[in-house]
Amino acid sequence: MKTIIERIDPNNINTEIISRAGEIIKNGGLVAFPTETVYGLGGDALKAESSEKIYAAKGRPSDNPLIVHISDMADLGPIVSEIPEDALKLADAFWPGPLTVIMNKSKLVPYKTTGGLDTVAVRFPSDPVARAFIKESGGYIAAPSANISGRPSPTSGKHVVEDMDGRIDMILYGDDSLIGLESTIVDLTGDKPMILRPGFVTADMVRKILPDIIFDPALTSVSKDAHPKAPGMKYRHYAPKGSLVIVEGEPKAVVSYINNRLNEDKAKGKRTGVIVSSATAGSYLADRVYTTGDAGDEQAVAHNLFGILRQADDDEIDSIYSESFEDDGIGTAIMNRLLKAAGHNIVHI
Ligand code: TXA
Ligand code: MG
């Protein structure tokens, strides 16, 4: 398939391009588009065939449900059986923005879109290109992250081209994603509101609106048998081609531990890399030093992380070590993604 790639400027949106993208969706095709979290791979959420195409393009198991993106609060009612009071509160606080809310679905949403579930995940993104595109497409865009299943989510147009060129009809190639991590997911269909995936909207921020909020216990469980409520959280994700080990401990000890391991790896002829904050970047002996920004600057780390994991693959790194990040605030989301990428391979020293 020939993929049309269109550059799009969020500050001066070319309506002719958006209108063509909308036509593609209405005709059952697929268009990748920027959002403030990561790029999405969009199809008509109300057409079962479009969702099937999304699964095929991503190489994703079809029991893993898609998020339905809207661009207007008025479009929420028709796709849910009822709008919970808590959803209105969350929407007031965080929409448009990087939050996904799970509610009971209406008949309008096909089971192909929800992976067979009676619930639907809904997000109202803030990105202006995303909003214009969703509106022009009829209001309901099913979109997972626009990566091949298992790879890090794309945070730039370049990443999307790498994974999706030749597989979909069009790529809206905009700016790099502002946030760089996927949305926080809150499930409102259980006894208590529950965070199924940590993100930029932190647990503390949600707790101010819904004091009862809890984390899905499977998120923090060390057991490999834990069953996360978001089906997608059970899959191995983001893993670079090389091995990735996270090292946690006092900064000086971390540097010397990693340098020892780097020396061993180099002696075996491996290409090595480290993922570290700017404070210690100069201390490592790796072939490639990937800097996340200041360790304290969680937003910078979030913004850079997926791009770094992809870059390590481009650089053909065999063995990667990463410093650990504070498991608090946005750091909870960063560590969640990093641990998945490392297959939970973490050394405490
Ligand atoms: O930031 C984001 O959320 C991005 C952008 C494109 O909006 N999208 C995204 O989609 O990350 P995806 O498909 O890569 O991740 C969606 C996650 C998966 O873990 C999936 O299992 C979960 O949401 N999910 C979707 N619908 C669900 C439902 N009804 N119940 C439980 N989990 C659900
Ligand atoms: Mg994804």
XYZ file of C-alpha atoms and ligand atoms in Angstrom:
383
model
C 0.000 0.000 0.000
C 1.225 3.505 -0.819
C 1.139 5.681 2.320
C 0.549 9.399 1.802
C 2.751 11.394 4.178
C 1.583 14.950 4.880
C 3.492 17.438 7.018
C 1.112 19.347 9.225
C 1.748 22.479 11.274
C -0.305 22.577 14.506
C -0.112 26.377 14.523
C -1.452 26.688 11.006
C -3.515 23.601 10.238
C -4.010 22.925 6.551
C -7.743 22.194 6.374
C -7.481 20.672 2.915
C -5.189 17.917 4.276
C -7.455 17.334 7.297
C -10.434 17.078 4.987
C -8.677 14.400 2.884
C -7.730 12.531 6.083
C -11.388 12.625 7.172
C -12.476 11.232 3.790
C -10.071 8.318 4.184
C -11.559 7.481 7.611
C -15.144 7.753 6.323
C -14.207 5.334 3.534
C -12.901 2.812 6.075
C -9.179 3.618 5.771
C -6.480 4.303 8.371
C -4.669 7.555 9.217
C -1.907 8.043 11.814
C -2.082 11.381 13.632
C -0.248 13.321 16.363
C -1.622 13.687 19.894
C -0.107 15.308 22.969
C 0.763 11.869 24.431
C 1.996 9.734 21.518
C 1.004 9.337 17.855
C -2.202 7.343 17.246
C -3.194 4.953 14.459
C -6.750 5.993 13.677
C -9.755 4.337 12.087
C -13.532 4.822 12.360
C -14.353 3.562 15.886
C -17.920 2.736 14.917
C -16.943 0.454 11.997
C -15.885 -3.084 12.947
C -13.919 -3.451 9.679
C -11.827 -0.372 10.458
C -10.856 -1.778 13.852
C -9.928 -5.075 12.201
C -7.648 -3.149 9.845
C -5.999 -1.408 12.808
C -5.179 -4.732 14.472
C -3.742 -6.030 11.213
C -1.591 -2.933 10.563
C -0.133 -3.042 14.085
C 0.230 -6.803 14.278
C -1.743 -6.564 17.521
C -3.786 -9.330 19.191
C -7.467 -8.459 18.672
C -8.411 -9.102 22.319
C -6.593 -5.885 23.191
C -9.194 -3.082 23.062
C -8.770 0.291 21.356
C -9.308 3.753 22.836
C -12.106 5.802 21.218
C -11.061 9.429 20.724
C -13.629 12.232 20.677
C -13.326 15.956 20.002
C -16.454 17.248 21.714
C -18.110 16.446 25.080
C -21.441 16.199 23.270
C -20.126 13.098 21.473
C -19.592 11.128 24.714
C -23.253 10.285 25.444
C -23.962 8.186 22.330
C -21.078 5.732 22.884
C -21.659 4.922 26.587
C -24.659 3.305 28.299
C -24.698 6.199 30.747
C -22.268 8.942 31.723
C -21.127 8.340 35.317
C -20.996 11.380 37.620
C -17.289 10.654 38.175
C -16.647 10.833 34.437
C -18.061 14.341 34.330
C -15.804 15.329 37.209
C -12.731 13.866 35.512
C -13.654 15.472 32.202
C -14.027 18.819 33.918
C -10.566 18.527 35.430
C -8.548 16.807 32.672
C -10.293 16.972 29.280
C -9.193 17.772 26.725
C -5.961 16.083 27.781
C -3.902 12.961 28.492
C -6.572 10.960 30.362
C -8.590 7.948 29.199
C -11.779 6.951 31.016
C -13.369 3.491 30.876
C -17.155 3.328 30.980
C -19.869 0.858 29.964
C -20.373 0.981 26.210
C -23.531 1.550 24.196
C -24.596 -0.604 21.235
C -23.110 1.941 18.861
C -19.568 0.739 19.596
C -18.728 -2.574 17.907
C -17.129 -5.368 19.936
C -14.248 -5.373 17.438
C -13.300 -1.944 18.794
C -13.511 -2.980 22.466
C -11.813 -6.356 22.053
C -15.066 -8.113 22.964
C -15.589 -6.129 26.191
C -18.826 -4.414 27.273
C -16.781 -1.402 28.306
C -15.219 1.329 26.186
C -12.142 3.483 26.772
C -12.693 7.139 25.799
C -10.210 9.983 25.449
C -10.640 13.623 24.425
C -7.143 14.740 23.357
C -5.998 18.359 23.511
C -3.709 18.339 20.457
C -5.204 20.723 17.869
C -4.360 18.497 14.881
C -5.936 15.476 16.612
C -9.079 17.433 17.397
C -9.500 18.810 13.889
C -8.915 15.348 12.409
C -11.378 13.585 14.768
C -14.081 16.157 14.073
C -13.592 15.952 10.305
C -13.752 12.140 10.471
C -17.225 12.016 12.014
C -16.320 12.350 15.683
C -15.160 8.868 16.742
C -11.610 7.701 16.081
C -10.410 4.357 17.434
C -6.671 4.646 17.918
C -3.965 2.642 19.580
C -0.448 4.007 19.588
C 0.870 4.028 15.997
C 3.724 1.545 16.567
C 4.155 -2.022 15.453
C 2.957 -4.108 18.395
C 5.734 -4.526 20.991
C 7.842 -1.527 19.911
C 7.977 1.740 21.881
C 5.057 4.084 21.156
C 5.939 6.688 18.509
C 6.591 10.192 19.758
C 7.577 11.738 16.414
C 6.470 11.612 12.793
C 9.757 9.866 11.998
C 8.895 6.994 14.378
C 5.491 6.590 12.713
C 7.029 6.472 9.237
C 9.490 3.797 10.450
C 6.684 1.547 11.673
C 3.684 2.353 9.453
C 4.949 3.366 5.998
C 3.311 0.979 3.511
C 0.743 -0.321 6.040
C -1.803 2.519 6.252
C -3.368 5.150 3.965
C -1.977 8.365 5.422
C 0.349 9.800 8.044
C -0.303 13.270 9.444
C 3.308 14.164 10.204
C 3.192 16.852 12.890
C 5.441 17.960 15.723
C 7.009 15.679 18.312
C 4.581 14.594 21.039
C 4.587 17.098 23.882
C 4.289 14.516 26.678
C 5.836 11.379 25.200
C 4.040 8.749 27.343
C 0.574 7.283 26.740
C -2.464 8.596 28.613
C -3.387 7.711 32.189
C -6.265 5.195 32.143
C -8.972 5.364 34.828
C -11.614 2.621 34.969
C -15.011 3.732 36.302
C -16.824 0.419 35.817
C -15.764 -1.308 39.066
C -16.635 -0.772 42.741
C -13.940 1.848 43.110
C -12.328 4.036 40.439
C -9.068 2.403 39.438
C -5.930 3.501 37.577
C -5.145 0.803 35.006
C -2.175 2.598 33.432
C -0.144 5.426 35.052
C 0.565 8.488 32.920
C 1.130 12.227 32.899
C -2.061 12.753 34.941
C -0.720 11.383 38.233
C -2.511 9.443 40.982
C -2.290 12.512 43.234
C -3.966 14.649 40.591
C -6.795 12.112 40.167
C -7.162 11.712 43.954
C -7.993 15.408 44.278
C -11.057 14.759 42.092
C -11.856 11.148 43.121
C -10.554 10.554 46.671
C -11.315 6.785 46.432
C -8.961 6.191 43.486
C -6.837 3.030 43.727
C -4.160 1.473 41.493
C -4.816 -1.811 39.714
C -2.991 -4.162 42.142
C -1.546 -6.069 39.167
C 0.483 -2.964 38.220
C 2.725 -3.182 41.250
C 2.652 -6.959 41.660
C 5.975 -8.676 41.098
C 4.158 -11.903 40.242
C 4.313 -12.822 36.572
C 0.800 -14.316 36.988
C -0.875 -11.031 37.943
C -3.704 -10.134 35.536
C -3.838 -6.425 34.779
C -7.338 -5.103 34.044
C -6.177 -3.287 30.917
C -5.505 -6.195 28.562
C -2.670 -4.287 26.882
C -0.690 -4.039 30.113
C -0.017 -7.771 30.120
C 1.952 -7.741 26.894
C 5.713 -7.245 26.752
C 6.231 -3.791 25.385
C 8.816 -1.298 24.307
C 11.602 -3.851 24.555
C 14.740 -2.813 22.678
C 16.509 -5.480 20.590
C 19.451 -5.531 22.994
C 19.247 -6.531 26.652
C 18.141 -3.792 29.056
C 18.944 -3.758 32.773
C 17.777 -1.054 35.209
C 20.179 -0.310 38.061
C 18.820 1.267 41.225
C 20.815 2.592 44.159
C 22.997 5.402 45.445
C 24.243 7.413 42.394
C 28.006 6.797 42.812
C 27.457 3.075 43.397
C 25.230 2.908 40.312
C 27.933 4.516 38.144
C 30.625 2.117 39.324
C 28.374 -0.971 39.059
C 27.326 -0.065 35.521
C 30.895 0.744 34.451
C 32.049 -2.670 35.681
C 29.313 -4.391 33.700
C 30.133 -2.239 30.646
C 33.748 -3.351 30.795
C 32.699 -6.999 30.932
C 30.322 -6.542 28.001
C 32.917 -4.708 25.926
C 35.415 -7.486 26.578
C 32.878 -9.825 24.985
C 32.713 -7.551 21.930
C 29.265 -6.131 22.703
C 28.111 -2.660 21.701
C 26.998 -0.918 24.864
C 24.698 1.945 25.834
C 23.459 3.693 28.961
C 20.261 5.660 29.646
C 21.163 8.235 32.264
C 20.482 11.743 33.558
C 22.630 14.698 32.566
C 24.195 14.849 36.053
C 26.083 11.565 35.596
C 26.244 11.349 31.782
C 29.976 12.185 31.719
C 30.880 9.309 34.061
C 30.003 6.337 31.872
C 32.238 4.249 29.621
C 29.504 3.119 27.217
C 29.746 3.327 23.415
C 26.565 5.418 23.458
C 25.366 7.630 26.298
C 21.664 8.514 25.976
C 20.748 11.458 28.160
C 17.196 11.751 29.469
C 17.654 15.310 30.735
C 17.837 16.217 34.413
C 16.778 13.309 36.642
C 14.512 15.693 38.565
C 12.869 16.906 35.362
C 10.284 14.147 34.952
C 8.684 15.872 31.997
C 11.951 15.799 30.080
C 12.514 12.127 30.915
C 8.957 11.254 29.807
C 9.423 13.239 26.604
C 12.730 11.543 25.678
C 12.356 7.945 26.860
C 10.664 6.212 23.907
C 12.853 8.020 21.382
C 15.939 6.792 23.247
C 14.730 3.176 23.230
C 14.223 3.402 19.470
C 17.596 5.125 18.965
C 19.330 2.261 20.816
C 17.888 -0.110 18.200
C 19.033 2.150 15.346
C 22.507 2.184 16.901
C 22.458 -1.633 17.142
C 23.235 -1.649 20.854
C 23.503 -5.166 22.337
C 23.600 -4.298 26.004
C 21.932 -1.310 27.679
C 21.902 -0.159 31.318
C 19.508 2.451 32.633
C 19.535 4.453 35.807
C 16.342 4.185 37.819
C 13.900 7.079 38.329
C 11.870 8.185 41.348
C 8.659 6.120 41.447
C 6.415 9.067 42.219
C 4.276 11.528 40.238
C 5.023 11.160 36.517
C 7.927 8.964 37.636
C 5.409 6.174 38.302
C 4.540 6.143 34.594
C 8.203 6.403 33.566
C 9.201 3.435 35.755
C 6.155 1.455 34.575
C 7.272 1.781 30.929
C 10.960 1.307 31.688
C 10.322 -1.872 33.718
C 8.232 -3.279 30.865
C 10.971 -2.450 28.380
C 13.479 -4.237 30.628
C 11.211 -7.263 31.129
C 11.364 -6.317 34.866
C 15.119 -6.848 34.901
C 16.188 -4.521 37.740
C 19.269 -4.709 39.970
C 19.136 -3.099 43.431
C 22.565 -2.244 44.781
O -2.196 8.215 24.970
C -2.842 7.259 24.543
O -3.694 6.676 25.229
C -2.547 6.786 23.120
C -2.989 7.903 22.151
C -2.904 7.504 20.717
O -4.281 8.321 22.485
N -3.211 5.549 22.830
C -2.806 4.364 23.371
O -3.535 3.271 22.934
O -1.904 4.260 24.160
P -3.051 1.769 23.117
O -4.012 0.973 22.342
O -1.638 1.643 22.745
O -3.284 1.478 24.629
C -4.602 1.354 25.116
C -4.618 0.621 26.421
C -4.319 -0.853 26.253
O -3.519 -1.278 27.349
C -5.706 -1.478 26.335
O -5.675 -2.794 26.799
C -6.413 -0.544 27.304
O -5.945 0.717 26.949
N -7.888 -0.525 27.130
C -8.584 -0.053 26.066
N -9.904 -0.261 26.245
C -10.055 -0.864 27.441
C -11.177 -1.352 28.181
N -12.423 -1.246 27.713
N -10.926 -1.933 29.380
C -9.663 -2.054 29.861
N -8.575 -1.598 29.207
C -8.751 -1.032 28.008
Mg 0.293 1.035 22.678
